[in-house]
């Protein structure tokens, strides 16, 4: 190339740093883009050595190696490092990098932006029941829905950070813009996604945090968006929630409740109280419902409505439920050997506990250990349990009844309110919910429902207990309807001994 400039090697359109011969004093090994004889771009790695000529002219000795394939592999590796292979969306690593950059840029230029954390509702159920291939296809369709959810906001960024979790960065946005964008996402998922001709409905739960109000660094923004998303999950899913500072306190309390529950049994912080069940005809206590109380050393008395859902969520309900069942059976046995007329003990059973594989075995073992006559044990399940996995529930109930245990449906009338399944499920007792009992003498609609329940259960030879009796008028009205067993605060509050 004697007599020519090195520039002739390169396409003028390429922004390429050229090494002028007269400026080169040392060997260099740049990687360069040039064109081959067919006009295609190729990558070269060129060793260039400046040489001083005898006439003080500078020349360059160059040896180039075609590294195009290597560069393609490097680009592919770089793409894979920052993208999700299933959906093609940027991945968690890219999201973390971008979020830090957005945060620093927003600080410098005094801007706002929103961070969205999305989790798909019921995805695990679809994935487990319809195959993982269907789940993968669904995730790809969801990715497309998110990328096309808004035509106005073209500069938003969508990421899949793992599983069924997605994030979005929405630049130049405050709370109002973020809410409008969330509504567009929810609207996008109102229609079903079709996979192999089958329509599938999937909805997102969305948590949102705003910079800088909800955090001035990437970690805090992400954590707060995540927290807001869990609030949506707890409130029924398929919605969005902007982060609020009091959410932190709620979740901290929940975390501490979980921590306390893990040591409550060993620390003997749980106790049982018993609410008498009265024979309204003869005014005699014939049974008692065992109710769990937690007197925490750290929190004091924690209501069951607060700690039971946490126990179910974190997988402690089976251990706690087993303790309740054992303790109640022991107590009932003690009462029944005191010389009084025997009474039955009623114990509430959670869905997770009831559907656990070895639940029937545990009940049998506890009855053997306490030597309690099975006819004095009444296990209370909810309507929701009774209507879930129908055949499995009947199988478990029949196994329990073969032990001699009685089965009760609790809170009847609050859920499905269907009398049809009573003849299909082999239960012994039906407990009419307090919402139907309250002011029954003044509420004709509830009175009609209760009368229907009593009539049907009599024909089916199912016992009835009215729950939540709080006034003399309610008690008398129920007696007039031939309901002869009841419990409630008018009869007695829960206490340590049902006979006192």
Coordinates of C-alpha atoms in Angstrom, one line a residue:
X1 CA 0.0 0.0 0.0
X2 CA 3.0 2.2 -0.6
X3 CA 2.0 5.8 -1.2
X4 CA -1.6 5.3 0.1
X5 CA -3.2 6.4 3.4
X6 CA -4.5 3.8 5.8
X7 CA -7.9 5.4 5.5
X8 CA -8.6 3.6 2.2
X9 CA -9.1 0.4 4.3
X10 CA -12.2 1.7 5.9
X11 CA -15.7 2.6 5.0
X12 CA -16.3 6.4 5.3
X13 CA -19.7 5.7 7.0
X14 CA -18.0 3.9 9.9
X15 CA -17.1 5.9 12.9
X16 CA -13.7 4.3 13.2
X17 CA -10.7 5.7 15.1
X18 CA -7.9 5.8 12.5
X19 CA -4.3 5.7 13.5
X20 CA -2.4 8.3 11.6
X21 CA 1.0 7.0 10.6
X22 CA 2.8 10.1 11.7
X23 CA 1.3 9.9 15.2
X24 CA 2.3 6.2 15.8
X25 CA 5.3 5.6 17.9
X26 CA 4.4 2.2 19.4
X27 CA 3.0 -1.1 18.3
X28 CA -0.8 -1.2 18.6
X29 CA -3.4 -4.0 18.2
X30 CA -6.8 -2.5 17.5
X31 CA -10.0 -4.3 16.6
X32 CA -11.5 -2.7 13.5
X33 CA -14.5 -2.9 11.3
X34 CA -13.9 -2.9 7.5
X35 CA -15.5 -4.1 4.3
X36 CA -14.5 -7.3 2.5
X37 CA -14.4 -7.5 -1.3
X38 CA -18.1 -8.3 -1.4
X39 CA -18.9 -5.2 0.5
X40 CA -19.8 -7.0 3.8
X41 CA -18.6 -5.7 7.1
X42 CA -16.0 -7.8 8.8
X43 CA -14.0 -7.5 12.0
X44 CA -10.2 -7.5 11.9
X45 CA -7.6 -7.6 14.6
X46 CA -4.6 -5.8 13.2
X47 CA -1.1 -5.7 14.6
X48 CA 0.4 -2.4 13.4
X49 CA 4.0 -1.5 13.9
X50 CA 5.4 1.9 13.0
X51 CA 8.8 1.8 11.2
X52 CA 11.2 4.7 10.8
X53 CA 12.5 4.7 7.2
X54 CA 16.0 5.9 6.2
X55 CA 14.6 9.1 4.7
X56 CA 12.8 10.0 7.9
X57 CA 9.4 8.9 6.5
X58 CA 7.2 6.8 8.7
X59 CA 5.7 3.6 7.3
X60 CA 3.5 1.0 9.0
X61 CA 3.8 -2.7 9.0
X62 CA 0.4 -4.4 9.5
X63 CA -0.9 -7.9 9.9
X64 CA -4.6 -8.4 10.1
X65 CA -6.6 -11.5 11.3
X66 CA -10.3 -11.9 10.5
X67 CA -12.1 -12.2 13.9
X68 CA -15.6 -11.8 12.6
X69 CA -16.8 -15.2 13.9
X70 CA -15.3 -14.5 17.3
X71 CA -17.0 -11.2 17.4
X72 CA -20.4 -12.8 16.5
X73 CA -19.9 -15.3 19.4
X74 CA -19.0 -12.5 21.8
X75 CA -22.1 -10.5 20.7
X76 CA -24.2 -13.6 21.2
X77 CA -22.7 -14.2 24.6
X78 CA -23.3 -10.6 25.5
X79 CA -26.9 -10.8 24.4
X80 CA -27.5 -14.0 26.4
X81 CA -25.9 -12.4 29.5
X82 CA -28.5 -9.6 29.4
X83 CA -31.6 -11.2 27.9
X84 CA -34.1 -13.9 28.8
X85 CA -33.9 -16.8 26.3
X86 CA -37.6 -17.6 26.5
X87 CA -39.2 -14.2 26.0
X88 CA -36.3 -12.2 24.5
X89 CA -36.9 -9.5 27.1
X90 CA -33.9 -8.0 29.0
X91 CA -33.3 -10.0 32.2
X92 CA -32.7 -9.3 35.8
X93 CA -29.1 -8.4 35.3
X94 CA -29.9 -5.9 32.7
X95 CA -32.8 -4.5 34.8
X96 CA -30.4 -3.9 37.7
X97 CA -27.9 -2.1 35.5
X98 CA -30.6 0.0 33.9
X99 CA -32.3 0.9 37.1
X100 CA -29.0 2.2 38.6
X101 CA -28.4 4.2 35.5
X102 CA -31.9 5.7 35.6
X103 CA -31.5 6.5 39.2
X104 CA -28.2 8.3 38.7
X105 CA -29.5 10.2 35.7
X106 CA -32.7 11.2 37.5
X107 CA -30.7 12.6 40.4
X108 CA -28.5 14.6 38.0
X109 CA -31.3 16.0 35.9
X110 CA -34.0 16.2 38.7
X111 CA -36.4 13.8 36.9
X112 CA -39.0 11.3 38.1
X113 CA -39.7 7.8 36.9
X114 CA -41.7 4.8 38.0
X115 CA -40.7 1.2 38.7
X116 CA -43.4 -1.5 38.2
X117 CA -43.2 -5.0 39.7
X118 CA -45.6 -7.5 38.2
X119 CA -46.4 -11.0 39.3
X120 CA -48.9 -13.2 37.3
X121 CA -51.9 -14.5 39.3
X122 CA -52.5 -18.3 39.3
X123 CA -49.6 -18.9 36.9
X124 CA -48.3 -21.8 39.0
X125 CA -51.7 -23.5 38.8
X126 CA -51.8 -23.1 35.0
X127 CA -48.1 -24.3 34.7
X128 CA -48.7 -27.3 36.9
X129 CA -52.0 -28.4 35.4
X130 CA -51.6 -27.7 31.7
X131 CA -47.8 -28.5 31.3
X132 CA -44.7 -26.4 31.4
X133 CA -44.7 -26.0 27.6
X134 CA -48.1 -24.2 27.9
X135 CA -46.6 -22.2 30.7
X136 CA -43.6 -21.1 28.6
X137 CA -45.9 -20.2 25.7
X138 CA -48.1 -18.2 28.1
X139 CA -45.0 -16.3 29.4
X140 CA -44.0 -15.4 25.9
X141 CA -47.5 -14.1 25.1
X142 CA -47.5 -12.1 28.4
X143 CA -44.1 -10.5 27.4
X144 CA -45.7 -9.4 24.1
X145 CA -48.7 -8.0 25.9
X146 CA -46.5 -6.0 28.2
X147 CA -44.3 -4.7 25.4
X148 CA -47.4 -3.5 23.4
X149 CA -49.5 -2.3 26.3
X150 CA -49.2 1.4 25.4
X151 CA -48.8 3.2 22.1
X152 CA -48.3 6.6 23.8
X153 CA -45.4 5.7 26.1
X154 CA -42.9 4.3 23.6
X155 CA -39.9 4.7 25.8
X156 CA -40.9 2.3 28.6
X157 CA -38.7 -0.7 29.2
X158 CA -40.0 -4.2 30.0
X159 CA -37.9 -7.0 31.7
X160 CA -38.5 -10.6 32.8
X161 CA -36.6 -11.0 36.0
X162 CA -37.5 -14.7 36.6
X163 CA -40.4 -17.2 36.7
X164 CA -43.6 -15.2 36.3
X165 CA -42.2 -12.0 37.5
X166 CA -41.7 -8.9 35.2
X167 CA -40.6 -5.4 35.8
X168 CA -41.1 -2.1 33.9
X169 CA -39.3 1.2 34.0
X170 CA -41.5 4.1 33.0
X171 CA -39.4 7.3 32.4
X172 CA -40.6 10.8 33.2
X173 CA -43.5 9.6 35.3
X174 CA -45.0 10.6 38.6
X175 CA -47.9 8.8 40.4
X176 CA -50.7 9.9 38.0
X177 CA -48.8 8.8 34.9
X178 CA -47.9 5.5 36.6
X179 CA -51.5 4.8 37.6
X180 CA -52.7 5.5 34.0
X181 CA -50.1 3.1 32.7
X182 CA -51.0 0.4 35.2
X183 CA -54.7 0.7 34.0
X184 CA -53.5 0.1 30.4
X185 CA -51.7 -3.0 31.5
X186 CA -54.8 -4.4 33.3
X187 CA -57.0 -3.5 30.3
X188 CA -54.6 -5.5 28.1
X189 CA -55.2 -8.6 30.2
X190 CA -59.0 -8.5 30.3
X191 CA -59.1 -10.6 27.1
X192 CA -57.9 -14.2 27.2
X193 CA -54.6 -15.4 25.7
X194 CA -55.1 -18.2 23.2
X195 CA -52.8 -21.2 23.2
X196 CA -53.5 -24.0 20.7
X197 CA -57.0 -22.8 20.3
X198 CA -57.7 -22.8 24.1
X199 CA -58.4 -19.4 25.7
X200 CA -56.6 -18.8 29.0
X201 CA -57.2 -15.9 31.3
X202 CA -54.2 -14.6 33.3
X203 CA -54.1 -11.4 35.3
X204 CA -51.2 -9.4 36.9
X205 CA -50.7 -8.0 40.4
X206 CA -48.8 -4.8 40.0
X207 CA -46.8 -2.9 42.6
X208 CA -45.4 0.6 41.8
X209 CA -42.7 2.8 43.3
X210 CA -41.8 6.3 42.2
X211 CA -38.4 8.0 42.2
X212 CA -37.5 9.8 44.4
X213 CA -40.5 9.7 46.7
X214 CA -40.4 6.0 47.3
X215 CA -36.6 5.6 47.2
X216 CA -33.5 7.3 46.0
X217 CA -31.6 4.2 45.1
X218 CA -32.3 1.2 42.9
X219 CA -32.5 -1.4 45.8
X220 CA -35.1 0.6 47.7
X221 CA -37.2 1.3 44.7
X222 CA -37.3 -2.4 43.8
X223 CA -38.1 -3.5 47.3
X224 CA -40.9 -1.0 47.7
X225 CA -42.5 -1.9 44.4
X226 CA -42.3 -5.6 45.5
X227 CA -44.0 -4.7 48.8
X228 CA -46.8 -2.9 47.0
X229 CA -47.3 -5.9 44.7
X230 CA -47.8 -8.2 47.7
X231 CA -50.5 -5.8 49.1
X232 CA -52.3 -6.3 45.8
X233 CA -52.0 -10.1 46.1
X234 CA -53.4 -10.0 49.6
X235 CA -56.3 -7.8 48.6
X236 CA -57.5 -10.1 45.9
X237 CA -55.0 -9.9 43.0
X238 CA -55.6 -8.5 39.5
X239 CA -54.9 -4.9 40.3
X240 CA -52.3 -2.3 41.1
X241 CA -51.0 -0.4 44.2
X242 CA -48.7 2.5 44.6
X243 CA -46.3 2.1 47.4
X244 CA -47.2 3.7 50.7
X245 CA -44.8 4.2 53.7
X246 CA -47.2 2.4 56.1
X247 CA -46.8 -0.8 54.1
X248 CA -43.4 -1.2 55.5
X249 CA -44.8 -1.3 59.0
X250 CA -47.4 -3.8 58.0
X251 CA -44.9 -6.2 56.5
X252 CA -42.5 -5.7 59.3
X253 CA -45.3 -6.7 61.8
X254 CA -46.1 -9.7 59.6
X255 CA -42.4 -10.7 59.5
X256 CA -42.2 -10.5 63.3
X257 CA -45.4 -12.4 63.7
X258 CA -43.9 -15.2 61.6
X259 CA -40.8 -15.2 63.7
X260 CA -42.8 -15.3 66.9
X261 CA -45.0 -18.2 65.6
X262 CA -41.9 -20.3 65.0
X263 CA -41.1 -20.4 68.7
X264 CA -44.6 -20.0 70.2
X265 CA -45.2 -23.7 70.7
X266 CA -41.9 -24.5 72.4
X267 CA -42.3 -21.3 74.5
X268 CA -45.8 -22.5 75.6
X269 CA -47.4 -19.2 74.4
X270 CA -50.4 -20.9 72.9
X271 CA -53.5 -21.7 75.0
X272 CA -56.9 -23.0 74.3
X273 CA -60.2 -21.5 75.5
X274 CA -63.5 -23.3 75.1
X275 CA -66.9 -21.9 74.1
X276 CA -69.8 -24.1 75.4
X277 CA -72.4 -25.5 73.1
X278 CA -75.7 -25.6 74.8
X279 CA -78.7 -27.9 74.5
X280 CA -81.3 -25.2 74.3
X281 CA -84.2 -27.5 75.2
X282 CA -82.7 -28.8 78.4
X283 CA -80.2 -25.9 79.1
X284 CA -77.3 -28.4 79.4
X285 CA -73.8 -28.1 78.0
X286 CA -73.3 -30.9 75.6
X287 CA -70.1 -29.8 73.9
X288 CA -67.4 -27.1 73.5
X289 CA -65.5 -25.5 70.6
X290 CA -61.8 -25.3 71.2
X291 CA -60.5 -21.8 70.2
X292 CA -56.8 -21.0 69.9
X293 CA -55.3 -18.0 71.7
X294 CA -51.7 -16.6 71.4
X295 CA -50.3 -14.6 74.3
X296 CA -47.0 -13.5 72.8
X297 CA -44.2 -12.4 75.1
X298 CA -43.3 -9.8 72.5
X299 CA -46.7 -8.6 71.2
X300 CA -49.1 -9.6 73.9
X301 CA -52.4 -11.0 72.9
X302 CA -52.4 -11.5 69.1
X303 CA -55.9 -12.1 67.5
X304 CA -56.3 -15.3 65.5
X305 CA -57.5 -13.3 62.6
X306 CA -54.0 -11.9 62.4
X307 CA -51.7 -14.9 63.1
X308 CA -53.7 -17.7 61.5
X309 CA -53.4 -16.4 57.9
X310 CA -49.6 -15.9 58.5
X311 CA -49.3 -19.5 59.9
X312 CA -51.1 -20.8 56.8
X313 CA -48.9 -18.7 54.4
X314 CA -45.6 -19.8 55.9
X315 CA -46.5 -23.4 56.4
X316 CA -46.8 -23.5 60.2
X317 CA -50.5 -24.2 60.3
X318 CA -50.1 -28.0 60.3
X319 CA -47.8 -28.0 63.3
X320 CA -50.0 -25.6 65.2
X321 CA -53.1 -27.4 64.2
X322 CA -51.7 -30.7 65.4
X323 CA -50.9 -29.1 68.8
X324 CA -54.5 -27.8 69.0
X325 CA -56.0 -31.2 68.2
X326 CA -53.8 -33.0 70.7
X327 CA -54.4 -30.5 73.5
X328 CA -58.2 -30.4 72.9
X329 CA -58.4 -34.2 73.0
X330 CA -56.4 -34.4 76.2
X331 CA -58.7 -31.8 77.8
X332 CA -61.9 -33.5 76.7
X333 CA -60.7 -36.8 78.0
X334 CA -60.0 -35.2 81.4
X335 CA -63.4 -33.6 81.6
X336 CA -65.1 -36.9 80.6
X337 CA -63.4 -38.9 83.4
X338 CA -64.4 -36.3 86.1
X339 CA -67.7 -38.1 86.5
X340 CA -69.8 -35.6 84.6
X341 CA -72.0 -36.4 81.6
X342 CA -69.5 -36.7 78.6
X343 CA -69.3 -33.8 76.3
X344 CA -67.9 -33.6 72.8
X345 CA -65.0 -31.3 71.7
X346 CA -65.1 -29.4 68.4
X347 CA -61.8 -28.5 66.7
X348 CA -61.4 -26.2 63.7
X349 CA -59.3 -27.7 60.8
X350 CA -57.7 -25.5 58.2
X351 CA -57.8 -26.5 54.5
X352 CA -54.0 -27.1 54.4
X353 CA -54.2 -29.3 57.5
X354 CA -57.3 -31.3 56.2
X355 CA -55.8 -32.0 52.8
X356 CA -52.4 -33.0 54.1
X357 CA -51.6 -36.5 53.0
X358 CA -51.3 -38.0 56.5
X359 CA -54.0 -36.1 58.3
X360 CA -56.2 -39.1 58.9
X361 CA -53.2 -41.0 60.4
X362 CA -52.5 -38.0 62.7
X363 CA -56.0 -38.0 64.0
X364 CA -55.9 -41.7 64.6
X365 CA -52.6 -41.4 66.4
X366 CA -53.8 -38.6 68.7
X367 CA -57.0 -40.5 69.6
X368 CA -54.8 -43.5 70.5
X369 CA -52.5 -41.3 72.5
X370 CA -55.2 -39.5 74.5
X371 CA -57.5 -42.5 74.7
X372 CA -60.4 -40.3 73.8
X373 CA -63.5 -42.0 72.5
X374 CA -63.7 -40.9 68.8
X375 CA -67.4 -40.1 69.1
X376 CA -66.6 -37.2 71.3
X377 CA -64.3 -35.6 68.7
X378 CA -65.9 -33.3 66.2
X379 CA -63.8 -31.9 63.4
X380 CA -65.0 -28.6 61.9
X381 CA -64.3 -27.8 58.2
X382 CA -65.5 -24.8 56.2
X383 CA -67.8 -24.8 53.2
X384 CA -64.8 -23.9 51.1
X385 CA -63.0 -27.1 52.1
X386 CA -66.1 -29.2 51.5
X387 CA -66.4 -27.8 47.9
X388 CA -62.7 -28.1 47.0
X389 CA -61.5 -31.3 45.2
X390 CA -64.9 -32.9 45.9
X391 CA -63.9 -36.6 45.6
X392 CA -60.8 -36.2 47.7
X393 CA -62.7 -34.4 50.4
X394 CA -65.4 -37.2 50.5
X395 CA -62.6 -39.8 50.7
X396 CA -60.9 -38.1 53.7
X397 CA -64.3 -37.6 55.5
X398 CA -65.2 -41.2 55.0
X399 CA -61.8 -42.3 56.4
X400 CA -62.3 -40.0 59.4
X401 CA -65.8 -41.3 60.0
X402 CA -64.5 -44.9 59.9
X403 CA -62.5 -43.9 63.0
X404 CA -65.7 -42.8 64.6
X405 CA -65.1 -39.1 64.4
X406 CA -67.9 -36.6 63.8
X407 CA -67.6 -34.1 60.9
X408 CA -69.1 -30.6 61.0
X409 CA -69.5 -27.9 58.4
X410 CA -68.6 -24.5 60.0
X411 CA -69.8 -21.0 58.9
X412 CA -72.5 -22.4 56.7
X413 CA -74.2 -19.7 54.6
X414 CA -71.2 -17.4 54.1
X415 CA -69.8 -19.0 51.0
X416 CA -71.5 -21.3 48.6
X417 CA -74.8 -21.3 50.5
X418 CA -75.9 -24.4 48.6
X419 CA -78.0 -27.1 50.3
X420 CA -77.5 -29.4 47.3
X421 CA -74.2 -30.8 48.4
X422 CA -75.3 -31.7 51.9
X423 CA -76.7 -35.0 50.7
X424 CA -73.5 -35.8 48.9
X425 CA -71.0 -35.2 51.7
X426 CA -71.3 -37.5 54.7
X427 CA -71.3 -34.8 57.5
X428 CA -72.9 -35.1 61.0
X429 CA -73.3 -31.4 62.0
X430 CA -74.0 -28.1 60.2
X431 CA -73.2 -24.8 62.0
X432 CA -75.3 -21.9 60.9
X433 CA -73.2 -18.8 60.5
X434 CA -73.6 -15.9 62.9
X435 CA -74.4 -13.6 59.9
X436 CA -77.7 -15.4 59.5
X437 CA -78.4 -15.6 63.2
X438 CA -77.8 -11.9 64.0
X439 CA -81.2 -10.1 64.5
X440 CA -83.0 -13.1 63.0
X441 CA -86.3 -12.1 64.6
X442 CA -86.1 -8.8 62.6
X443 CA -84.8 -10.2 59.3
X444 CA -87.4 -12.2 57.4
X445 CA -84.9 -13.2 54.6
X446 CA -82.4 -14.7 57.0
X447 CA -85.2 -16.3 59.0
X448 CA -86.4 -18.0 55.8
X449 CA -82.9 -19.2 55.0
X450 CA -82.4 -20.6 58.5
X451 CA -85.8 -22.3 58.5
X452 CA -84.9 -24.0 55.2
X453 CA -81.6 -25.2 56.5
X454 CA -83.2 -26.7 59.6
X455 CA -85.9 -28.4 57.5
X456 CA -83.4 -30.0 55.1
X457 CA -80.9 -31.1 57.8
X458 CA -83.7 -32.8 59.7
X459 CA -84.6 -34.8 56.7
X460 CA -81.0 -35.7 56.1
X461 CA -80.5 -36.5 59.9
X462 CA -77.8 -33.8 60.3
X463 CA -77.5 -32.0 63.6
X464 CA -77.7 -28.2 63.5
X465 CA -75.9 -25.7 65.7
X466 CA -76.7 -22.0 65.6
X467 CA -73.5 -19.9 66.1
X468 CA -73.2 -16.3 67.3
X469 CA -76.3 -16.1 69.6
X470 CA -75.9 -12.7 71.3
X471 CA -79.4 -11.9 72.5
X472 CA -82.3 -13.5 74.4
X473 CA -84.6 -12.7 71.4
X474 CA -82.3 -14.6 69.0
X475 CA -82.1 -17.6 71.3
X476 CA -85.9 -17.8 71.7
X477 CA -86.6 -17.3 68.0
X478 CA -84.2 -20.2 67.2
X479 CA -85.9 -22.5 69.7
X480 CA -89.3 -21.7 68.2
X481 CA -87.8 -22.8 64.8
X482 CA -86.8 -26.2 66.4
X483 CA -83.1 -25.4 66.5
X484 CA -82.1 -26.9 69.8
X485 CA -78.3 -26.5 69.9
X486 CA -76.5 -23.1 70.0
X487 CA -73.4 -21.2 71.0
X488 CA -72.6 -17.6 71.3
X489 CA -71.8 -14.8 73.8
X490 CA -75.3 -14.7 75.2
X491 CA -74.8 -18.3 76.3
X492 CA -71.2 -18.0 77.3
X493 CA -67.9 -16.4 76.1
X494 CA -65.0 -18.7 75.4
X495 CA -63.3 -19.6 78.7
X496 CA -60.8 -22.1 80.2
X497 CA -63.6 -24.3 81.5
X498 CA -66.9 -24.7 79.8
X499 CA -68.7 -25.8 82.9
X500 CA -67.8 -22.8 85.1

